[in-house]
N, CA and C of each residue as an Amber inpcrd file, in Angstrom:
protein
   504
  51.2570000 -49.6100000  -5.1590000  51.4820000 -48.3600000  -4.4850000
  50.2480000 -47.4850000  -4.6830000  49.8020000 -46.8290000  -3.6110000
  48.6010000 -45.9960000  -3.6390000  48.9700000 -44.5510000  -3.9060000
  48.1120000 -43.8610000  -4.6540000  48.3100000 -42.4410000  -4.9400000
  47.2250000 -41.6650000  -4.2000000  47.6280000 -40.6760000  -3.4550000
  46.6970000 -39.8600000  -2.6710000  46.7700000 -38.4200000  -3.1610000
  45.6730000 -37.9220000  -3.7340000  45.6440000 -36.5660000  -4.2530000
  44.6980000 -35.7160000  -3.4100000  45.0440000 -34.4520000  -3.2080000
  44.2100000 -33.5430000  -2.4050000  43.7710000 -32.3310000  -3.2170000
  43.6770000 -32.4640000  -4.5180000  43.3160000 -31.3400000  -5.3700000
  41.8930000 -30.8370000  -5.1570000  40.9650000 -31.6870000  -4.7830000
  39.5600000 -31.2890000  -4.6280000  39.2370000 -30.7490000  -3.2450000
  40.1970000 -30.8010000  -2.3420000  39.8970000 -30.3610000  -0.9740000
  39.6510000 -28.8560000  -0.9010000  40.2960000 -28.0790000  -1.7690000
  40.0560000 -26.6360000  -1.7740000  38.6210000 -26.3090000  -2.1810000
  38.1110000 -27.0220000  -3.1790000  36.7250000 -26.7710000  -3.5900000
  35.7440000 -27.2410000  -2.5190000  36.0840000 -28.3030000  -1.7930000
  35.2340000 -28.7670000  -0.7050000  35.1740000 -27.7250000   0.4150000
  36.2920000 -27.1680000   0.7790000  36.3300000 -26.1260000   1.8110000
  35.5290000 -24.9110000   1.3580000  35.6710000 -24.5370000   0.1080000
  34.9110000 -23.4030000  -0.4360000  33.4040000 -23.6690000  -0.3850000
  32.9890000 -24.8860000  -0.7720000  31.5700000 -25.2420000  -0.7280000
  31.0270000 -25.2130000   0.6920000  31.8120000 -25.6850000   1.6630000
  31.3700000 -25.6620000   3.0590000  31.2330000 -24.2350000   3.5830000
  32.1280000 -23.3410000   3.1830000  32.0220000 -21.9350000   3.5990000
  30.7740000 -21.2830000   3.0020000  30.4630000 -21.5710000   1.7480000
  29.2610000 -21.0220000   1.1150000  28.0120000 -21.5420000   1.8170000
  27.9880000 -22.8420000   2.1580000  26.8370000 -23.4150000   2.8570000
  26.6510000 -22.7830000   4.2300000  27.7310000 -22.4900000   4.9100000
  27.6350000 -21.8620000   6.2330000  27.0310000 -20.4640000   6.1240000
  27.3760000 -19.7190000   5.0800000  26.8170000 -18.3830000   4.8910000
  25.3290000 -18.4490000   4.5490000  24.9120000 -19.4610000   3.7920000
  23.5000000 -19.6110000   3.4360000  22.6540000 -19.9280000   4.6660000
  23.2230000 -20.6870000   5.6150000  22.4740000 -21.1250000   6.7800000
  21.9730000 -19.9570000   7.6080000  22.7650000 -18.9100000   7.7410000
  22.3550000 -17.7600000   8.5430000  21.0990000 -17.1040000   7.9740000
  21.0350000 -16.9520000   6.6630000  19.8560000 -16.3640000   6.0330000
  18.6790000 -17.3400000   5.9930000  18.9780000 -18.6220000   5.9790000
  17.9460000 -19.6340000   5.8590000  16.9960000 -19.6190000   7.0570000
  17.5110000 -19.3960000   8.2600000  16.6380000 -19.3670000   9.4400000
  15.5040000 -18.3660000   9.2540000  15.8400000 -17.1530000   8.8790000
  14.8280000 -16.1210000   8.7010000  13.8580000 -16.4430000   7.5820000
  14.3600000 -17.0040000   6.4880000  13.4930000 -17.3560000   5.3570000
  12.4890000 -18.4400000   5.7440000  12.9520000 -19.4280000   6.4980000
  12.0820000 -20.5140000   6.9320000  11.0100000 -19.9880000   7.8830000
  11.4270000 -19.1530000   8.8420000  10.4710000 -18.6090000   9.8100000
   9.4380000 -17.7210000   9.1260000   9.8700000 -16.9020000   8.1690000
   8.9260000 -16.0570000   7.4210000   7.9020000 -16.9070000   6.6670000
   8.3780000 -17.9490000   5.9930000   7.4800000 -18.8030000   5.2210000
   6.4970000 -19.5330000   6.1320000   6.9810000 -20.0380000   7.2650000
   6.0970000 -20.7300000   8.1960000   5.0940000 -19.7520000   8.8200000
   5.5540000 -18.5460000   9.1350000   4.6590000 -17.5310000   9.6910000
   3.5550000 -17.1600000   8.7260000   3.8920000 -17.0600000   7.4410000
   2.8680000 -16.7750000   6.4210000   1.8100000 -17.8660000   6.3840000
   2.2490000 -19.1140000   6.5000000   1.3120000 -20.2440000   6.4670000
   0.3800000 -20.2160000   7.6780000   0.9390000 -19.9550000   8.8640000
   0.1120000 -19.8900000  10.0720000  -0.8560000 -18.7070000  10.0140000
  -0.3880000 -17.5660000   9.5450000  -1.2500000 -16.3850000   9.4510000
  -2.4170000 -16.6290000   8.5030000  -2.1390000 -17.1980000   7.3530000
  -3.1880000 -17.4770000   6.3660000  -4.2230000 -18.4360000   6.9430000
  -3.7720000 -19.4910000   7.6120000  -4.7010000 -20.4780000   8.1750000
  -5.5080000 -19.8890000   9.3300000  -4.8780000 -19.0430000  10.1550000
  -5.6090000 -18.4160000  11.2570000  -6.6990000 -17.4850000  10.7370000
  -6.3950000 -16.7290000   9.6960000  -7.4150000 -15.8430000   9.1250000
  -8.5740000 -16.6450000   8.5420000  -8.2560000 -17.7150000   7.8420000
  -9.3000000 -18.5350000   7.2350000 -10.1570000 -19.2100000   8.3080000
  -9.5260000 -19.7560000   9.3290000 -10.2720000 -20.4510000  10.3770000
 -11.1070000 -19.4800000  11.1960000 -10.5570000 -18.3210000  11.5210000
 -11.3250000 -17.3230000  12.2700000 -12.5330000 -16.8680000  11.4670000
 -12.3700000 -16.7180000  10.1780000 -13.4780000 -16.2940000   9.3270000
 -14.5910000 -17.3140000   9.2390000 -14.2620000 -18.5970000   9.3780000
 -15.2940000 -19.6280000   9.2850000 -15.8580000 -20.0310000  10.6420000
 -15.0430000 -20.0180000  11.7040000 -15.5170000 -20.4500000  13.0210000
 -16.1900000 -19.3350000  13.8140000 -15.7330000 -18.1200000  13.6510000
 -16.2430000 -17.0200000  14.4690000 -17.3510000 -16.2970000  13.7180000
 -18.4830000 -16.9000000  13.6880000 -19.6360000 -16.2870000  13.0390000
 -20.7450000 -16.1630000  14.0790000 -21.5870000 -15.2010000  13.8940000
 -22.7020000 -15.0520000  14.8250000 -23.2100000 -13.6310000  14.8280000
 -24.1400000 -13.4080000  15.7190000 -24.8380000 -12.1290000  15.7880000
 -23.9010000 -10.9690000  16.1170000 -22.9230000 -11.1860000  16.9740000
 -22.0850000 -10.0870000  17.4580000 -20.7300000  -9.9960000  16.7600000
 -20.3960000 -10.9740000  15.9470000 -19.0760000 -10.9650000  15.3140000
 -19.0370000 -10.0090000  14.1230000 -18.0650000  -9.1090000  14.1150000
 -17.9540000  -8.0950000  13.0630000 -16.6980000  -8.2360000  12.2000000
 -15.8970000  -9.2760000  12.4190000 -14.7020000  -9.4790000  11.6110000
 -13.4640000  -8.7920000  12.1320000 -13.4850000  -8.3400000  13.3840000
 -12.3360000  -7.6090000  13.9290000 -11.0940000  -8.4880000  14.0390000
 -11.2820000  -9.7500000  14.3710000 -10.1240000 -10.6270000  14.5560000
  -9.4580000 -10.9170000  13.2160000 -10.2430000 -11.2780000  12.2120000
  -9.6740000 -11.5780000  10.8940000  -8.9490000 -10.3610000  10.3390000
  -9.5530000  -9.1910000  10.4690000  -8.9270000  -7.9770000   9.9460000
  -7.7540000  -7.5080000  10.7910000  -7.6880000  -7.9420000  12.0540000
  -6.6340000  -7.4790000  12.9450000  -5.4170000  -8.3770000  13.0320000
  -5.4770000  -9.5840000  12.4820000  -4.3280000 -10.4910000  12.5710000
  -3.1530000  -9.9450000  11.7570000  -1.9950000  -9.8650000  12.3980000
  -0.7890000  -9.3250000  11.7620000   0.4210000 -10.1840000  12.1230000
   1.3740000 -10.1890000  11.2340000   2.6680000 -10.8250000  11.4940000
   3.6080000  -9.7260000  11.9600000   4.0480000  -9.8130000  13.2210000
   4.8940000  -8.7650000  13.8070000   6.1250000  -9.3820000  14.4500000
   7.0530000  -8.5170000  14.7770000   8.1940000  -8.9310000  15.5790000
   9.1250000  -9.9080000  14.9080000   9.4760000  -9.6590000  13.6540000
  10.4250000 -10.5330000  12.9730000  11.7910000 -10.3390000  13.6120000
  12.2600000 -11.3630000  14.3220000  13.5420000 -11.2830000  15.0110000
  14.4690000 -12.3140000  14.3910000  15.6230000 -11.8510000  13.9680000
  16.6320000 -12.7410000  13.4060000  17.9270000 -12.5590000  14.1900000
  18.3560000 -13.6450000  14.8140000  19.6390000 -13.6520000  15.5110000
  20.4640000 -14.7950000  14.9360000  21.6600000 -14.9530000  15.4380000
  22.5570000 -15.9570000  14.8810000  21.9670000 -17.3620000  14.9730000
  21.3520000 -17.7020000  16.1060000  20.8530000 -19.0620000  16.2640000
  19.3600000 -19.1280000  16.5810000  18.6490000 -18.0050000  16.4180000
  17.2270000 -18.0000000  16.7370000  16.5080000 -16.9830000  15.8710000
  15.3720000 -17.3860000  15.3310000  14.5100000 -16.4980000  14.5690000
  13.0770000 -16.8080000  14.9410000  12.2510000 -15.7620000  15.0380000
  10.8410000 -16.0020000  15.2900000  10.0050000 -14.8520000  14.7710000
   8.7170000 -15.1390000  14.6280000   7.7280000 -14.1750000  14.1670000
   6.5340000 -14.2790000  15.0980000   6.0070000 -13.1480000  15.5210000
   4.7940000 -13.1380000  16.3280000   3.6060000 -12.8890000  15.4130000
   2.5550000 -13.6770000  15.5750000   1.2960000 -13.4430000  14.8720000
   0.3050000 -13.0090000  15.9360000  -0.1290000 -11.7570000  15.8500000
  -0.9560000 -11.1790000  16.9070000  -2.2100000 -10.5330000  16.3410000
  -3.3090000 -10.5900000  17.1110000  -4.4800000  -9.7890000  16.7620000
  -4.2160000  -8.3560000  17.2150000  -4.1210000  -7.4490000  16.2860000
  -3.6730000  -6.0850000  16.5550000  -4.8280000  -5.1010000  16.3820000
  -4.8300000  -4.0530000  17.1800000  -5.8090000  -2.9900000  17.0130000
  -6.7400000  -2.8560000  18.2030000  -7.5960000  -1.8650000  18.1190000
  -8.5780000  -1.5760000  19.1620000  -9.9420000  -1.3900000  18.5160000
 -10.9710000  -1.8810000  19.1910000 -12.3420000  -1.7950000  18.6970000
 -13.1150000  -0.8250000  19.5790000 -13.7710000   0.1410000  18.9490000
 -14.6770000   1.0400000  19.6540000 -15.9790000   1.0650000  18.8750000
 -17.0260000   0.4750000  19.4500000 -18.3440000   0.4650000  18.8170000
 -19.4080000   0.3970000  19.9060000 -20.6060000   0.0290000  19.5420000
 -21.7340000  -0.0030000  20.4760000 -21.4650000  -0.9380000  21.6570000
 -20.8220000  -2.1020000  21.3910000 -20.5640000  -3.0920000  22.4350000
 -19.2600000  -2.8360000  23.1790000 -18.3910000  -2.0130000  22.6410000
 -17.0870000  -1.7160000  23.2450000 -16.9200000  -0.2010000  23.2970000
 -17.6810000   0.4420000  24.1420000 -17.7360000   1.9100000  24.1560000
 -16.4110000   2.5580000  24.5600000 -15.7040000   1.9440000  25.4850000
 -14.4400000   2.5340000  25.9410000 -13.2380000   2.0060000  25.1590000
 -13.4630000   1.1810000  24.2170000 -12.3770000   0.6070000  23.4190000
 -11.8820000  -0.6940000  24.0260000 -11.7660000  -1.6970000  23.2100000
 -11.2880000  -3.0060000  23.6370000 -10.2600000  -3.4810000  22.6320000
  -9.1570000  -4.0180000  23.1370000  -8.1260000  -4.5460000  22.2460000
  -8.6500000  -5.7740000  21.5170000  -8.2630000  -5.8990000  20.2560000
  -8.6730000  -7.0530000  19.4540000  -8.0910000  -8.3340000  20.0610000
  -6.9280000  -8.2380000  20.6640000  -6.3300000  -9.3990000  21.3290000
  -7.1970000  -9.9260000  22.4580000  -7.8450000  -9.0380000  23.1850000
  -8.7380000  -9.4610000  24.2620000  -9.9670000 -10.1760000  23.6970000
 -10.5160000  -9.6470000  22.6080000 -11.6580000 -10.2930000  21.9570000
 -11.2520000 -11.6730000  21.4420000 -10.0700000 -11.7750000  20.8720000
  -9.5800000 -13.0620000  20.3630000  -9.3860000 -14.0550000  21.5120000
  -8.8510000 -13.5770000  22.6390000  -8.6300000 -14.4420000  23.7990000
  -9.9570000 -14.9950000  24.3170000 -10.9500000 -14.1380000  24.4520000
 -12.2590000 -14.5720000  24.9470000 -12.8930000 -15.5650000  23.9850000
 -12.7580000 -15.3400000  22.6940000 -13.2920000 -16.2940000  21.7260000
 -12.5550000 -17.6290000  21.8050000 -11.2480000 -17.5940000  22.0070000
 -10.4570000 -18.8220000  22.0660000 -10.7640000 -19.6440000  23.3210000
 -10.8220000 -18.9850000  24.4760000 -10.9380000 -19.7050000  25.7490000
 -12.2960000 -19.5690000  26.4270000 -13.1280000 -18.6470000  25.9940000
 -14.4500000 -18.4810000  26.5730000 -14.4110000 -17.6900000  27.8750000
 -15.5790000 -17.4790000  28.4330000 -15.7370000 -16.8280000  29.7370000
 -17.0730000 -17.2900000  30.3120000 -17.3860000 -16.8420000  31.4950000
 -18.6410000 -17.2480000  32.1080000 -19.8090000 -16.8350000  31.2070000
 -20.6040000 -17.8000000  30.8400000 -21.7510000 -17.5280000  29.9860000
 -21.4470000 -17.5370000  28.4960000 -20.1760000 -17.6850000  28.1210000
 -19.7970000 -17.7270000  26.7070000 -18.8150000 -18.8780000  26.4970000
 -19.2300000 -19.9120000  25.7780000 -18.3460000 -21.0570000  25.5910000
 -17.1480000 -20.7100000  24.6910000 -16.0960000 -21.4830000  24.8680000
 -14.8920000 -21.2920000  24.0580000 -15.1450000 -21.6970000  22.6160000
 -14.5260000 -20.9480000  21.6930000 -14.5020000 -21.3100000  20.2710000
 -13.0270000 -21.3310000  19.8580000 -12.3600000 -22.4660000  20.0260000
 -10.9000000 -22.5280000  19.8600000 -10.4350000 -22.4270000  18.4100000
 -10.5910000 -21.2610000  17.8330000 -10.2320000 -21.0460000  16.4350000
  -8.7250000 -21.0420000  16.2350000  -7.9560000 -20.4770000  17.1790000
  -6.5150000 -20.3500000  16.9750000  -5.8110000 -21.6990000  17.0900000
  -6.1450000 -22.4870000  18.0970000  -5.4990000 -23.7890000  18.2240000
  -5.8900000 -24.7100000  17.0670000  -7.1330000 -24.6130000  16.6100000
  -7.5680000 -25.3850000  15.4460000  -6.7730000 -24.9810000  14.2040000
  -6.6140000 -23.6820000  14.0110000  -5.8660000 -23.1810000  12.8530000
  -4.4030000 -23.6090000  12.9180000  -3.7990000 -23.5100000  14.0920000
  -2.3900000 -23.8890000  14.2260000  -2.1870000 -25.3790000  13.9790000
  -3.1280000 -26.2090000  14.4410000  -3.0290000 -27.6430000  14.1800000
  -3.1480000 -27.9490000  12.6910000  -4.0120000 -27.2210000  11.9900000
  -4.1780000 -27.4340000  10.5500000  -2.9760000 -26.9100000   9.7550000
  -2.3700000 -25.8160000  10.2170000  -1.2840000 -25.1830000   9.4620000
   0.0670000 -25.8540000   9.6710000   0.2430000 -26.5740000  10.7720000
   1.5530000 -27.1320000  11.0970000   2.1240000 -28.0410000  10.0080000
   1.3920000 -29.0320000   9.4910000   1.9900000 -29.8730000   8.4370000
   2.3650000 -29.0810000   7.1820000   1.5410000 -28.1120000   6.8030000
   1.8500000 -27.2980000   5.6270000   3.0840000 -26.4350000   5.8720000
   3.1890000 -25.8880000   7.0740000   4.3350000 -25.0370000   7.4030000
   5.6250000 -25.8510000   7.4380000   5.5640000 -27.0440000   7.9850000
   6.7500000 -27.9050000   8.0180000   7.1620000 -28.3010000   6.6100000
   6.2050000 -28.6260000   5.7630000   6.5200000 -28.9760000   4.3790000
   7.1590000 -27.8090000   3.6480000   6.6510000 -26.6030000   3.9100000
   7.2270000 -25.4140000   3.2820000   8.6650000 -25.1920000   3.7640000
   8.9040000 -25.4020000   5.0480000  10.2570000 -25.2550000   5.5980000
  11.2080000 -26.2840000   5.0110000  10.7510000 -27.5210000   4.9030000
  11.5880000 -28.5790000   4.3170000  11.9420000 -28.2410000   2.8750000
  10.9850000 -27.7230000   2.1380000  11.2370000 -27.3760000   0.7400000
  12.2750000 -26.2640000   0.6220000  12.1840000 -25.2500000   1.4830000
  13.1600000 -24.1470000   1.4370000  14.5500000 -24.6570000   1.7940000
  14.6330000 -25.4710000   2.8340000  15.9450000 -25.9990000   3.2530000
  16.5330000 -26.8850000   2.1600000  15.7100000 -27.7690000   1.5850000
  16.2050000 -28.6490000   0.5150000  16.6660000 -27.8460000  -0.6840000
  15.9260000 -26.8230000  -1.0240000  16.2850000 -26.0060000  -2.1710000
  17.6070000 -25.2830000  -1.9340000  17.7730000 -24.7190000  -0.7540000
  19.0130000 -24.0050000  -0.4720000  20.2000000 -24.9450000  -0.3980000
  19.9640000 -26.1660000   0.0530000  21.0580000 -27.1350000   0.0790000
  21.4360000 -27.6090000  -1.3220000  20.5200000 -27.4190000  -2.2780000
  20.8090000 -27.7890000  -3.6580000  21.3800000 -26.6160000  -4.4510000
  22.0020000 -25.6860000  -3.7360000  22.7720000 -24.5880000  -4.3240000
  21.9620000 -23.4920000  -4.9880000  20.7640000 -23.2230000  -4.5470000
  20.0720000 -22.0240000  -5.0280000  20.7130000 -20.8220000  -4.3480000
  20.6460000 -19.6770000  -4.9910000  21.2770000 -18.4820000  -4.4290000
  20.5540000 -17.9920000  -3.1860000  19.2250000 -18.0730000  -3.1610000
  18.4440000 -17.6790000  -1.9960000  17.0900000 -18.3560000  -2.0790000
  16.3060000 -18.2300000  -1.0130000  14.9960000 -18.8830000  -1.0120000
  14.0440000 -18.2270000  -2.0010000  14.3660000 -17.0270000  -2.4860000
  13.5220000 -16.3820000  -3.4910000  13.5440000 -17.1580000  -4.8010000
  14.5710000 -17.9820000  -5.0140000  14.6690000 -18.7780000  -6.2290000
  14.0260000 -20.1460000  -6.0800000  13.4070000 -20.4180000  -4.9410000
  12.7950000 -21.7170000  -4.6840000  11.2850000 -21.6060000  -4.7860000
  10.6610000 -22.5620000  -5.4110000   9.2090000 -22.5980000  -5.4530000
   8.7570000 -24.0310000  -5.2550000   7.5640000 -24.1970000  -4.6880000
   7.0460000 -25.5300000  -4.4070000   6.2580000 -26.0600000  -5.5890000
   6.3700000 -27.3430000  -5.8120000   5.6010000 -28.0160000  -6.8440000
   4.9200000 -29.2040000  -6.1890000   3.6850000 -29.4520000  -6.5580000
   2.9840000 -30.6090000  -6.0250000   2.3040000 -30.2910000  -4.7100000
   1.9230000 -31.3290000  -4.0230000   1.1680000 -31.1560000  -2.7910000
   2.0870000 -30.9590000  -1.6020000   1.6450000 -30.1250000  -0.6720000
   2.3710000 -29.9460000   0.5860000   1.4480000 -30.2650000   1.7500000
   0.4020000 -31.0530000   1.4900000  -0.5670000 -31.3710000   2.5330000
  -0.0610000 -32.4280000   3.5090000   0.9090000 -33.2070000   3.1090000
   1.3860000 -34.2730000   3.9800000   2.8670000 -34.0970000   4.2060000
   3.2590000 -34.1760000   5.4740000   4.6690000 -34.0190000   5.8180000
   5.4730000 -35.2160000   5.3380000   4.8480000 -36.3900000   5.2880000
   5.5770000 -37.5820000   4.8980000   6.0320000 -37.5320000   3.4390000
   5.3610000 -36.7390000   2.6280000   5.7680000 -36.5820000   1.2300000
   6.6160000 -35.3260000   1.1120000   7.8900000 -35.4980000   0.8610000
   8.7860000 -34.3510000   0.7200000   8.4340000 -33.6030000  -0.5550000
   8.0480000 -32.3240000  -0.4500000   7.6950000 -31.5860000  -1.6580000
   8.9250000 -31.3540000  -2.5220000   8.7040000 -31.3690000  -3.8010000
   9.7960000 -31.1150000  -4.7300000  10.1550000 -29.6510000  -4.7040000
  11.4150000 -29.3420000  -4.7120000  11.8610000 -27.9630000  -4.7510000
  12.5500000 -27.7250000  -6.0820000  12.1610000 -26.6750000  -6.7560000
  12.7940000 -26.3080000  -8.0130000  13.7490000 -25.1640000  -7.7090000
  14.9840000 -25.3570000  -8.0310000  15.9840000 -24.3380000  -7.7400000
  16.5190000 -23.7900000  -9.0520000  16.3600000 -22.5130000  -9.2370000
  16.9130000 -21.8950000 -10.4370000  18.1390000 -21.0900000 -10.0650000
  19.0380000 -20.9740000 -10.9570000  20.2880000 -20.2660000 -10.6570000
  20.2210000 -18.7890000 -11.0300000  19.1050000 -18.3270000 -11.5930000
  19.0390000 -16.9210000 -11.9990000  18.4940000 -16.0680000 -10.8920000
């Protein structure tokens, strides 16, 4: 004769409800972490690729993370070159975004210097690894992503980074 007990089902339901509540906050945490990675790489790449006689550092200094939007099933962050430049070459004022666009795609007489697409290609594996680490940590019952930290290398997506989850 078989014995069927359902004593653990209440704790299972409770665990599933807690996981569902964590998921809503997790979207924003993952997007913030990935946005930080892309912003850092874009600043570094712009600083190394955009050099020359006329470059004054406006793009690197103007890059900002804006527009943090968190909804039930969608979260995103905009990384934009922000600000206006007024100097000898831009007497009437020029948006930093326009300068960044011209550097990225070029114009007649000025070849393209694709710093943003290069930076995004370099940052993608690191950003994905960071997202995987946050998700893994939260699934291992950490209270929030603030309690998660990365250990080891995050240079390769194929290697799942270790997540340390503390309960404090």
